[in-house]
Amino acid sequence: MMNDTDCTAFLQWALPQLELRWPGYRKVRRQVCKRLRRRMSDIGVADFASYRSRLVADPAEWQVLDECCHITISRFFRDRGVFEALRRRVLPDIAARAGREQRTARIWSAGCAAGEEAYTLKILWDLEVAMLCPGAALSIVATDVDEAMLARAREGCFKPTSLHELPPHLVEQAFERAGPLFCVRPVHREGIEFLYQDLRSQAPAALFDLILCRYVAFTYFAPPLQRQILDRLVDRLVPGGYLAIGTHERLPERATLIPLAGAPQIFKKAR
């Protein structure tokens, strides 16, 4: 019988970049192991040792394994405290600076899943920030490695459970009903580009005023890979730009970013 201990040992061999020791990964690991057992059953592999041999013999199977490890948990306004700090302090600061410099503000949502984070930012910008800074333009690049999630993001329609943390007045103003789903109004889709990119090795070429990297690199990746990704993120920030991470995440040691007072999950790059 293939138990979770066997699965964990296999994952440590196959994907050493994962931080399997993190307590919060236990539930996700169970889901990954369930997917792997289903895949092994589909291809007639009896145990993890045999699946390891399959990977060695068939390089294409590595992509299937990688896809089995993508577990998505995403919703609008996830981590209310972080988004309150973004809406009241960070986004207005970015808009004012972009206005002074006569340019479009730029945001990168890394590991965007079905797009809830990117749409949340655009809705806040359109309905609140733009009122404070008339004419302020925003461009958002949202990246992920899951093509199915990216397709859902481009559709922009969500179940009610995805919106229960979003303030009700924003739901009313920013969405229109389509049967059981809530669809983002077209005006709040403008300026968002959803791209396939692997955060482990890729990043958009542009510089950004704000990067959100939450519940991906600093949750699931081992420390050496975390440090590599953090360096890449910092390189993509403009001087004075911001990085937001998840509530339960911590940056690797020796991080050079400055925590934002009163918002410990948001960091600022020195000018």
C-alpha positions as protocol buffer text, in pm:
chain_id: "A"
residue {
  index: 1
  type: MET
  ca { x: 0 y: 0 z: 0 }
}
residue {
  index: 2
  type: MET
  ca { x: 132 y: 346 z: -90 }
}
residue {
  index: 3
  type: ASN
  ca { x: 118 y: 563 z: 224 }
}
residue {
  index: 4
  type: ASP
  ca { x: 192 y: 932 z: 280 }
}
residue {
  index: 5
  type: THR
  ca { x: 539 y: 855 z: 415 }
}
residue {
  index: 6
  type: ASP
  ca { x: 631 y: 685 z: 88 }
}
residue {
  index: 7
  type: CYS
  ca { x: 484 y: 977 z: -105 }
}
residue {
  index: 8
  type: THR
  ca { x: 676 y: 1235 z: 99 }
}
residue {
  index: 9
  type: ALA
  ca { x: 1002 y: 1048 z: 48 }
}
residue {
  index: 10
  type: PHE
  ca { x: 931 y: 1035 z: -325 }
}
residue {
  index: 11
  type: LEU
  ca { x: 856 y: 1408 z: -341 }
}
residue {
  index: 12
  type: GLN
  ca { x: 1177 y: 1489 z: -154 }
}
residue {
  index: 13
  type: TRP
  ca { x: 1367 y: 1301 z: -423 }
}
residue {
  index: 14
  type: ALA
  ca { x: 1171 y: 1430 z: -721 }
}
residue {
  index: 15
  type: LEU
  ca { x: 1114 y: 1794 z: -617 }
}
residue {
  index: 16
  type: PRO
  ca { x: 1381 y: 1903 z: -369 }
}
residue {
  index: 17
  type: GLN
  ca { x: 1285 y: 2268 z: -427 }
}
residue {
  index: 18
  type: LEU
  ca { x: 963 y: 2210 z: -229 }
}
residue {
  index: 19
  type: GLU
  ca { x: 963 y: 2298 z: 141 }
}
residue {
  index: 20
  type: LEU
  ca { x: 797 y: 1978 z: 261 }
}
residue {
  index: 21
  type: ARG
  ca { x: 879 y: 2047 z: 626 }
}
residue {
  index: 22
  type: TRP
  ca { x: 657 y: 2354 z: 648 }
}
residue {
  index: 23
  type: PRO
  ca { x: 356 y: 2257 z: 869 }
}
residue {
  index: 24
  type: GLY
  ca { x: 106 y: 2432 z: 643 }
}
residue {
  index: 25
  type: TYR
  ca { x: 209 y: 2210 z: 354 }
}
residue {
  index: 26
  type: ARG
  ca { x: 71 y: 1896 z: 521 }
}
residue {
  index: 27
  type: LYS
  ca { x: -283 y: 1937 z: 392 }
}
residue {
  index: 28
  type: VAL
  ca { x: -158 y: 2034 z: 47 }
}
residue {
  index: 29
  type: ARG
  ca { x: 82 y: 1738 z: 49 }
}
residue {
  index: 30
  type: ARG
  ca { x: -209 y: 1501 z: 106 }
}
residue {
  index: 31
  type: GLN
  ca { x: -386 y: 1645 z: -199 }
}
residue {
  index: 32
  type: VAL
  ca { x: -68 y: 1612 z: -407 }
}
residue {
  index: 33
  type: CYS
  ca { x: -22 y: 1251 z: -298 }
}
residue {
  index: 34
  type: LYS
  ca { x: -383 y: 1174 z: -387 }
}
residue {
  index: 35
  type: ARG
  ca { x: -329 y: 1314 z: -735 }
}
residue {
  index: 36
  type: LEU
  ca { x: -7 y: 1117 z: -776 }
}
residue {
  index: 37
  type: ARG
  ca { x: -176 y: 790 z: -678 }
}
residue {
  index: 38
  type: ARG
  ca { x: -449 y: 859 z: -932 }
}
residue {
  index: 39
  type: ARG
  ca { x: -189 y: 929 z: -1201 }
}
residue {
  index: 40
  type: MET
  ca { x: 5 y: 613 z: -1114 }
}
residue {
  index: 41
  type: SER
  ca { x: -314 y: 410 z: -1134 }
}
residue {
  index: 42
  type: ASP
  ca { x: -396 y: 560 z: -1474 }
}
residue {
  index: 43
  type: ILE
  ca { x: -60 y: 457 z: -1620 }
}
residue {
  index: 44
  type: GLY
  ca { x: -44 y: 120 z: -1443 }
}
residue {
  index: 45
  type: VAL
  ca { x: 240 y: 195 z: -1203 }
}
residue {
  index: 46
  type: ALA
  ca { x: 229 y: -5 z: -881 }
}
residue {
  index: 47
  type: ASP
  ca { x: 438 y: 201 z: -638 }
}
residue {
  index: 48
  type: PHE
  ca { x: 657 y: 511 z: -603 }
}
residue {
  index: 49
  type: ALA
  ca { x: 975 y: 319 z: -682 }
}
residue {
  index: 50
  type: SER
  ca { x: 824 y: 215 z: -1013 }
}
residue {
  index: 51
  type: TYR
  ca { x: 703 y: 570 z: -1080 }
}
residue {
  index: 52
  type: ARG
  ca { x: 1055 y: 697 z: -1013 }
}
residue {
  index: 53
  type: SER
  ca { x: 1179 y: 456 z: -1281 }
}
residue {
  index: 54
  type: ARG
  ca { x: 910 y: 587 z: -1514 }
}
residue {
  index: 55
  type: LEU
  ca { x: 1034 y: 943 z: -1464 }
}
residue {
  index: 56
  type: VAL
  ca { x: 1390 y: 839 z: -1541 }
}
residue {
  index: 57
  type: ALA
  ca { x: 1281 y: 661 z: -1857 }
}
residue {
  index: 58
  type: ASP
  ca { x: 1025 y: 918 z: -1977 }
}
residue {
  index: 59
  type: PRO
  ca { x: 1128 y: 1285 z: -1938 }
}
residue {
  index: 60
  type: ALA
  ca { x: 782 y: 1402 z: -2050 }
}
residue {
  index: 61
  type: GLU
  ca { x: 634 y: 1257 z: -1731 }
}
residue {
  index: 62
  type: TRP
  ca { x: 813 y: 1525 z: -1526 }
}
residue {
  index: 63
  type: GLN
  ca { x: 570 y: 1783 z: -1661 }
}
residue {
  index: 64
  type: VAL
  ca { x: 276 y: 1569 z: -1548 }
}
residue {
  index: 65
  type: LEU
  ca { x: 432 y: 1535 z: -1203 }
}
residue {
  index: 66
  type: ASP
  ca { x: 483 y: 1910 z: -1182 }
}
residue {
  index: 67
  type: GLU
  ca { x: 119 y: 1974 z: -1271 }
}
residue {
  index: 68
  type: CYS
  ca { x: 5 y: 1730 z: -1000 }
}
residue {
  index: 69
  type: CYS
  ca { x: 180 y: 1949 z: -743 }
}
residue {
  index: 70
  type: HIS
  ca { x: -10 y: 2268 z: -826 }
}
residue {
  index: 71
  type: ILE
  ca { x: -268 y: 2321 z: -552 }
}
residue {
  index: 72
  type: THR
  ca { x: -460 y: 2646 z: -582 }
}
residue {
  index: 73
  type: ILE
  ca { x: -631 y: 2829 z: -296 }
}
residue {
  index: 74
  type: SER
  ca { x: -741 y: 3176 z: -402 }
}
residue {
  index: 75
  type: ARG
  ca { x: -1021 y: 3425 z: -344 }
}
residue {
  index: 76
  type: PHE
  ca { x: -1092 y: 3797 z: -361 }
}
residue {
  index: 77
  type: PHE
  ca { x: -952 y: 4015 z: -81 }
}
residue {
  index: 78
  type: ARG
  ca { x: -766 y: 3720 z: 74 }
}
residue {
  index: 79
  type: ASP
  ca { x: -591 y: 3846 z: 390 }
}
residue {
  index: 80
  type: ARG
  ca { x: -809 y: 4150 z: 456 }
}
residue {
  index: 81
  type: GLY
  ca { x: -539 y: 4332 z: 654 }
}
residue {
  index: 82
  type: VAL
  ca { x: -296 y: 4317 z: 363 }
}
residue {
  index: 83
  type: PHE
  ca { x: -552 y: 4449 z: 116 }
}
residue {
  index: 84
  type: GLU
  ca { x: -664 y: 4724 z: 352 }
}
residue {
  index: 85
  type: ALA
  ca { x: -303 y: 4843 z: 368 }
}
residue {
  index: 86
  type: LEU
  ca { x: -276 y: 4822 z: -9 }
}
residue {
  index: 87
  type: ARG
  ca { x: -597 y: 5017 z: -71 }
}
residue {
  index: 88
  type: ARG
  ca { x: -534 y: 5291 z: 186 }
}
residue {
  index: 89
  type: ARG
  ca { x: -158 y: 5339 z: 170 }
}
residue {
  index: 90
  type: VAL
  ca { x: 25 y: 5158 z: -108 }
}
residue {
  index: 91
  type: LEU
  ca { x: -200 y: 5205 z: -411 }
}
residue {
  index: 92
  type: PRO
  ca { x: -256 y: 5581 z: -351 }
}
residue {
  index: 93
  type: ASP
  ca { x: 120 y: 5627 z: -310 }
}
residue {
  index: 94
  type: ILE
  ca { x: 186 y: 5441 z: -634 }
}
residue {
  index: 95
  type: ALA
  ca { x: -78 y: 5641 z: -820 }
}
residue {
  index: 96
  type: ALA
  ca { x: 60 y: 5973 z: -695 }
}
residue {
  index: 97
  type: ARG
  ca { x: 416 y: 5881 z: -789 }
}
residue {
  index: 98
  type: ALA
  ca { x: 316 y: 5757 z: -1134 }
}
residue {
  index: 99
  type: GLY
  ca { x: 122 y: 6079 z: -1185 }
}
residue {
  index: 100
  type: ARG
  ca { x: 421 y: 6293 z: -1095 }
}
residue {
  index: 101
  type: GLU
  ca { x: 638 y: 6091 z: -1333 }
}
residue {
  index: 102
  type: GLN
  ca { x: 369 y: 6100 z: -1604 }
}
residue {
  index: 103
  type: ARG
  ca { x: 363 y: 5726 z: -1659 }
}
residue {
  index: 104
  type: THR
  ca { x: 140 y: 5422 z: -1610 }
}
residue {
  index: 105
  type: ALA
  ca { x: 164 y: 5243 z: -1277 }
}
residue {
  index: 106
  type: ARG
  ca { x: 259 y: 4876 z: -1307 }
}
residue {
  index: 107
  type: ILE
  ca { x: 174 y: 4577 z: -1084 }
}
residue {
  index: 108
  type: TRP
  ca { x: 279 y: 4212 z: -1109 }
}
residue {
  index: 109
  type: SER
  ca { x: 66 y: 3938 z: -952 }
}
residue {
  index: 110
  type: ALA
  ca { x: 298 y: 3635 z: -936 }
}
residue {
  index: 111
  type: GLY
  ca { x: 117 y: 3303 z: -903 }
}
residue {
  index: 112
  type: CYS
  ca { x: -216 y: 3462 z: -990 }
}
residue {
  index: 113
  type: ALA
  ca { x: -425 y: 3141 z: -998 }
}
residue {
  index: 114
  type: ALA
  ca { x: -774 y: 3225 z: -1134 }
}
residue {
  index: 115
  type: GLY
  ca { x: -706 y: 3599 z: -1125 }
}
residue {
  index: 116
  type: GLU
  ca { x: -884 y: 3699 z: -804 }
}
residue {
  index: 117
  type: GLU
  ca { x: -586 y: 3897 z: -677 }
}
residue {
  index: 118
  type: ALA
  ca { x: -532 y: 4086 z: -1001 }
}
residue {
  index: 119
  type: TYR
  ca { x: -901 y: 4170 z: -1036 }
}
residue {
  index: 120
  type: THR
  ca { x: -918 y: 4283 z: -673 }
}
residue {
  index: 121
  type: LEU
  ca { x: -637 y: 4531 z: -734 }
}
residue {
  index: 122
  type: LYS
  ca { x: -792 y: 4663 z: -1054 }
}
residue {
  index: 123
  type: ILE
  ca { x: -1132 y: 4705 z: -888 }
}
residue {
  index: 124
  type: LEU
  ca { x: -979 y: 4895 z: -595 }
}
residue {
  index: 125
  type: TRP
  ca { x: -786 y: 5113 z: -839 }
}
residue {
  index: 126
  type: ASP
  ca { x: -1086 y: 5190 z: -1059 }
}
residue {
  index: 127
  type: LEU
  ca { x: -1341 y: 5251 z: -784 }
}
residue {
  index: 128
  type: GLU
  ca { x: -1129 y: 5415 z: -516 }
}
residue {
  index: 129
  type: VAL
  ca { x: -775 y: 5514 z: -613 }
}
residue {
  index: 130
  type: ALA
  ca { x: -869 y: 5676 z: -944 }
}
residue {
  index: 131
  type: MET
  ca { x: -1106 y: 5907 z: -756 }
}
residue {
  index: 132
  type: LEU
  ca { x: -811 y: 6038 z: -552 }
}
residue {
  index: 133
  type: CYS
  ca { x: -578 y: 6062 z: -851 }
}
residue {
  index: 134
  type: PRO
  ca { x: -787 y: 6138 z: -1162 }
}
residue {
  index: 135
  type: GLY
  ca { x: -631 y: 6008 z: -1480 }
}
residue {
  index: 136
  type: ALA
  ca { x: -403 y: 5760 z: -1303 }
}
residue {
  index: 137
  type: ALA
  ca { x: -353 y: 5460 z: -1533 }
}
residue {
  index: 138
  type: LEU
  ca { x: -271 y: 5107 z: -1418 }
}
residue {
  index: 139
  type: SER
  ca { x: -128 y: 4804 z: -1598 }
}
residue {
  index: 140
  type: ILE
  ca { x: -129 y: 4461 z: -1431 }
}
residue {
  index: 141
  type: VAL
  ca { x: 65 y: 4153 z: -1540 }
}
residue {
  index: 142
  type: ALA
  ca { x: -62 y: 3833 z: -1377 }
}
residue {
  index: 143
  type: THR
  ca { x: 140 y: 3512 z: -1420 }
}
residue {
  index: 144
  type: ASP
  ca { x: 92 y: 3146 z: -1336 }
}
residue {
  index: 145
  type: VAL
  ca { x: 204 y: 2799 z: -1448 }
}
residue {
  index: 146
  type: ASP
  ca { x: -145 y: 2648 z: -1456 }
}
residue {
  index: 147
  type: GLU
  ca { x: -303 y: 2694 z: -1799 }
}
residue {
  index: 148
  type: ALA
  ca { x: -646 y: 2587 z: -1672 }
}
residue {
  index: 149
  type: MET
  ca { x: -634 y: 2855 z: -1403 }
}
residue {
  index: 150
  type: LEU
  ca { x: -522 y: 3116 z: -1653 }
}
residue {
  index: 151
  type: ALA
  ca { x: -816 y: 3027 z: -1878 }
}
residue {
  index: 152
  type: ARG
  ca { x: -1052 y: 3077 z: -1584 }
}
residue {
  index: 153
  type: ALA
  ca { x: -883 y: 3407 z: -1505 }
}
residue {
  index: 154
  type: ARG
  ca { x: -937 y: 3536 z: -1857 }
}
residue {
  index: 155
  type: GLU
  ca { x: -1307 y: 3444 z: -1834 }
}
residue {
  index: 156
  type: GLY
  ca { x: -1336 y: 3654 z: -1518 }
}
residue {
  index: 157
  type: CYS
  ca { x: -1642 y: 3476 z: -1373 }
}
residue {
  index: 158
  type: PHE
  ca { x: -1648 y: 3340 z: -1019 }
}
residue {
  index: 159
  type: LYS
  ca { x: -1864 y: 3149 z: -772 }
}
residue {
  index: 160
  type: PRO
  ca { x: -2010 y: 3348 z: -481 }
}
residue {
  index: 161
  type: THR
  ca { x: -1776 y: 3172 z: -237 }
}
residue {
  index: 162
  type: SER
  ca { x: -1479 y: 3344 z: -402 }
}
residue {
  index: 163
  type: LEU
  ca { x: -1621 y: 3687 z: -319 }
}
residue {
  index: 164
  type: HIS
  ca { x: -1736 y: 3653 z: 41 }
}
residue {
  index: 165
  type: GLU
  ca { x: -1438 y: 3852 z: 178 }
}
residue {
  index: 166
  type: LEU
  ca { x: -1473 y: 4137 z: -72 }
}
residue {
  index: 167
  type: PRO
  ca { x: -1661 y: 4439 z: 70 }
}
residue {
  index: 168
  type: PRO
  ca { x: -2027 y: 4416 z: -45 }
}
residue {
  index: 169
  type: HIS
  ca { x: -2031 y: 4758 z: -213 }
}
residue {
  index: 170
  type: LEU
  ca { x: -1739 y: 4651 z: -435 }
}
residue {
  index: 171
  type: VAL
  ca { x: -1921 y: 4331 z: -531 }
}
residue {
  index: 172
  type: GLU
  ca { x: -2227 y: 4534 z: -624 }
}
residue {
  index: 173
  type: GLN
  ca { x: -2035 y: 4788 z: -830 }
}
residue {
  index: 174
  type: ALA
  ca { x: -1775 y: 4567 z: -997 }
}
residue {
  index: 175
  type: PHE
  ca { x: -1964 y: 4250 z: -1091 }
}
residue {
  index: 176
  type: GLU
  ca { x: -2263 y: 4148 z: -1296 }
}
residue {
  index: 177
  type: ARG
  ca { x: -2458 y: 3826 z: -1250 }
}
residue {
  index: 178
  type: ALA
  ca { x: -2443 y: 3548 z: -1507 }
}
residue {
  index: 179
  type: GLY
  ca { x: -2661 y: 3273 z: -1368 }
}
residue {
  index: 180
  type: PRO
  ca { x: -2492 y: 3138 z: -1054 }
}
residue {
  index: 181
  type: LEU
  ca { x: -2167 y: 3325 z: -1129 }
}
residue {
  index: 182
  type: PHE
  ca { x: -2042 y: 3678 z: -1067 }
}
residue {
  index: 183
  type: CYS
  ca { x: -1851 y: 3817 z: -1365 }
}
residue {
  index: 184
  type: VAL
  ca { x: -1610 y: 4110 z: -1348 }
}
residue {
  index: 185
  type: ARG
  ca { x: -1747 y: 4403 z: -1546 }
}
residue {
  index: 186
  type: PRO
  ca { x: -1553 y: 4472 z: -1869 }
}
residue {
  index: 187
  type: VAL
  ca { x: -1419 y: 4807 z: -1748 }
}
residue {
  index: 188
  type: HIS
  ca { x: -1236 y: 4634 z: -1463 }
}
residue {
  index: 189
  type: ARG
  ca { x: -1075 y: 4383 z: -1698 }
}
residue {
  index: 190
  type: GLU
  ca { x: -898 y: 4648 z: -1901 }
}
residue {
  index: 191
  type: GLY
  ca { x: -525 y: 4671 z: -1848 }
}
residue {
  index: 192
  type: ILE
  ca { x: -481 y: 4317 z: -1709 }
}
residue {
  index: 193
  type: GLU
  ca { x: -267 y: 4067 z: -1898 }
}
residue {
  index: 194
  type: PHE
  ca { x: -262 y: 3700 z: -1794 }
}
residue {
  index: 195
  type: LEU
  ca { x: 57 y: 3517 z: -1893 }
}
residue {
  index: 196
  type: TYR
  ca { x: 199 y: 3167 z: -1855 }
}
residue {
  index: 197
  type: GLN
  ca { x: 528 y: 3195 z: -1664 }
}
residue {
  index: 198
  type: ASP
  ca { x: 711 y: 2972 z: -1417 }
}
residue {
  index: 199
  type: LEU
  ca { x: 814 y: 3180 z: -1116 }
}
residue {
  index: 200
  type: ARG
  ca { x: 1099 y: 2940 z: -1047 }
}
residue {
  index: 201
  type: SER
  ca { x: 1286 y: 3055 z: -1355 }
}
residue {
  index: 202
  type: GLN
  ca { x: 1097 y: 3342 z: -1523 }
}
residue {
  index: 203
  type: ALA
  ca { x: 980 y: 3696 z: -1459 }
}
residue {
  index: 204
  type: PRO
  ca { x: 826 y: 3971 z: -1675 }
}
residue {
  index: 205
  type: ALA
  ca { x: 1083 y: 4199 z: -1828 }
}
residue {
  index: 206
  type: ALA
  ca { x: 930 y: 4524 z: -1698 }
}
residue {
  index: 207
  type: LEU
  ca { x: 984 y: 4708 z: -1371 }
}
residue {
  index: 208
  type: PHE
  ca { x: 695 y: 4726 z: -1127 }
}
residue {
  index: 209
  type: ASP
  ca { x: 564 y: 4959 z: -857 }
}
residue {
  index: 210
  type: LEU
  ca { x: 411 y: 4666 z: -669 }
}
residue {
  index: 211
  type: ILE
  ca { x: 469 y: 4291 z: -682 }
}
residue {
  index: 212
  type: LEU
  ca { x: 246 y: 4045 z: -501 }
}
residue {
  index: 213
  type: CYS
  ca { x: 404 y: 3704 z: -443 }
}
residue {
  index: 214
  type: ARG
  ca { x: 177 y: 3535 z: -191 }
}
residue {
  index: 215
  type: TYR
  ca { x: 145 y: 3169 z: -97 }
}
residue {
  index: 216
  type: VAL
  ca { x: 379 y: 3043 z: -365 }
}
residue {
  index: 217
  type: ALA
  ca { x: 754 y: 3094 z: -332 }
}
residue {
  index: 218
  type: PHE
  ca { x: 766 y: 3174 z: 39 }
}
residue {
  index: 219
  type: THR
  ca { x: 526 y: 2895 z: 133 }
}
residue {
  index: 220
  type: TYR
  ca { x: 611 y: 2596 z: -85 }
}
residue {
  index: 221
  type: PHE
  ca { x: 972 y: 2642 z: -197 }
}
residue {
  index: 222
  type: ALA
  ca { x: 1287 y: 2547 z: -8 }
}
residue {
  index: 223
  type: PRO
  ca { x: 1511 y: 2832 z: 123 }
}
residue {
  index: 224
  type: PRO
  ca { x: 1772 y: 2832 z: -157 }
}
residue {
  index: 225
  type: LEU
  ca { x: 1502 y: 2872 z: -423 }
}
residue {
  index: 226
  type: GLN
  ca { x: 1323 y: 3131 z: -209 }
}
residue {
  index: 227
  type: ARG
  ca { x: 1637 y: 3345 z: -201 }
}
residue {
  index: 228
  type: GLN
  ca { x: 1682 y: 3318 z: -578 }
}
residue {
  index: 229
  type: ILE
  ca { x: 1324 y: 3424 z: -638 }
}
residue {
  index: 230
  type: LEU
  ca { x: 1344 y: 3709 z: -388 }
}
residue {
  index: 231
  type: ASP
  ca { x: 1650 y: 3847 z: -568 }
}
residue {
  index: 232
  type: ARG
  ca { x: 1458 y: 3831 z: -895 }
}
residue {
  index: 233
  type: LEU
  ca { x: 1159 y: 4009 z: -742 }
}
residue {
  index: 234
  type: VAL
  ca { x: 1372 y: 4286 z: -595 }
}
residue {
  index: 235
  type: ASP
  ca { x: 1539 y: 4337 z: -933 }
}
residue {
  index: 236
  type: ARG
  ca { x: 1194 y: 4388 z: -1088 }
}
residue {
  index: 237
  type: LEU
  ca { x: 1090 y: 4659 z: -840 }
}
residue {
  index: 238
  type: VAL
  ca { x: 1136 y: 5027 z: -914 }
}
residue {
  index: 239
  type: PRO
  ca { x: 1319 y: 5223 z: -643 }
}
residue {
  index: 240
  type: GLY
  ca { x: 1060 y: 5278 z: -371 }
}
residue {
  index: 241
  type: GLY
  ca { x: 847 y: 4990 z: -504 }
}
residue {
  index: 242
  type: TYR
  ca { x: 654 y: 4747 z: -284 }
}
residue {
  index: 243
  type: LEU
  ca { x: 648 y: 4369 z: -235 }
}
residue {
  index: 244
  type: ALA
  ca { x: 350 y: 4198 z: -66 }
}
residue {
  index: 245
  type: ILE
  ca { x: 363 y: 3842 z: 71 }
}
residue {
  index: 246
  type: GLY
  ca { x: 114 y: 3620 z: 256 }
}
residue {
  index: 247
  type: THR
  ca { x: 8 y: 3671 z: 616 }
}
residue {
  index: 248
  type: HIS
  ca { x: 180 y: 3355 z: 737 }
}
residue {
  index: 249
  type: GLU
  ca { x: 491 y: 3392 z: 522 }
}
residue {
  index: 250
  type: ARG
  ca { x: 836 y: 3525 z: 602 }
}
residue {
  index: 251
  type: LEU
  ca { x: 1105 y: 3651 z: 368 }
}
residue {
  index: 252
  type: PRO
  ca { x: 1436 y: 3464 z: 359 }
}
residue {
  index: 253
  type: GLU
  ca { x: 1715 y: 3584 z: 584 }
}
residue {
  index: 254
  type: ARG
  ca { x: 1926 y: 3872 z: 461 }
}
residue {
  index: 255
  type: ALA
  ca { x: 1635 y: 4029 z: 276 }
}
residue {
  index: 256
  type: THR
  ca { x: 1718 y: 4390 z: 193 }
}
residue {
  index: 257
  type: LEU
  ca { x: 1361 y: 4523 z: 178 }
}
residue {
  index: 258
  type: ILE
  ca { x: 1219 y: 4748 z: 449 }
}
residue {
  index: 259
  type: PRO
  ca { x: 895 y: 4637 z: 625 }
}
residue {
  index: 260
  type: LEU
  ca { x: 611 y: 4886 z: 596 }
}
residue {
  index: 261
  type: ALA
  ca { x: 518 y: 5019 z: 940 }
}
residue {
  index: 262
  type: GLY
  ca { x: 194 y: 4862 z: 1060 }
}
residue {
  index: 263
  type: ALA
  ca { x: 180 y: 4621 z: 763 }
}
residue {
  index: 264
  type: PRO
  ca { x: 439 y: 4346 z: 826 }
}
residue {
  index: 265
  type: GLN
  ca { x: 354 y: 4155 z: 507 }
}
residue {
  index: 266
  type: ILE
  ca { x: 436 y: 4454 z: 284 }
}
residue {
  index: 267
  type: PHE
  ca { x: 794 y: 4560 z: 216 }
}
residue {
  index: 268
  type: LYS
  ca { x: 948 y: 4858 z: 40 }
}
residue {
  index: 269
  type: LYS
  ca { x: 1260 y: 4881 z: -174 }
}
residue {
  index: 270
  type: ALA
  ca { x: 1497 y: 5164 z: -85 }
}
residue {
  index: 271
  type: ARG
  ca { x: 1505 y: 5451 z: -329 }
}
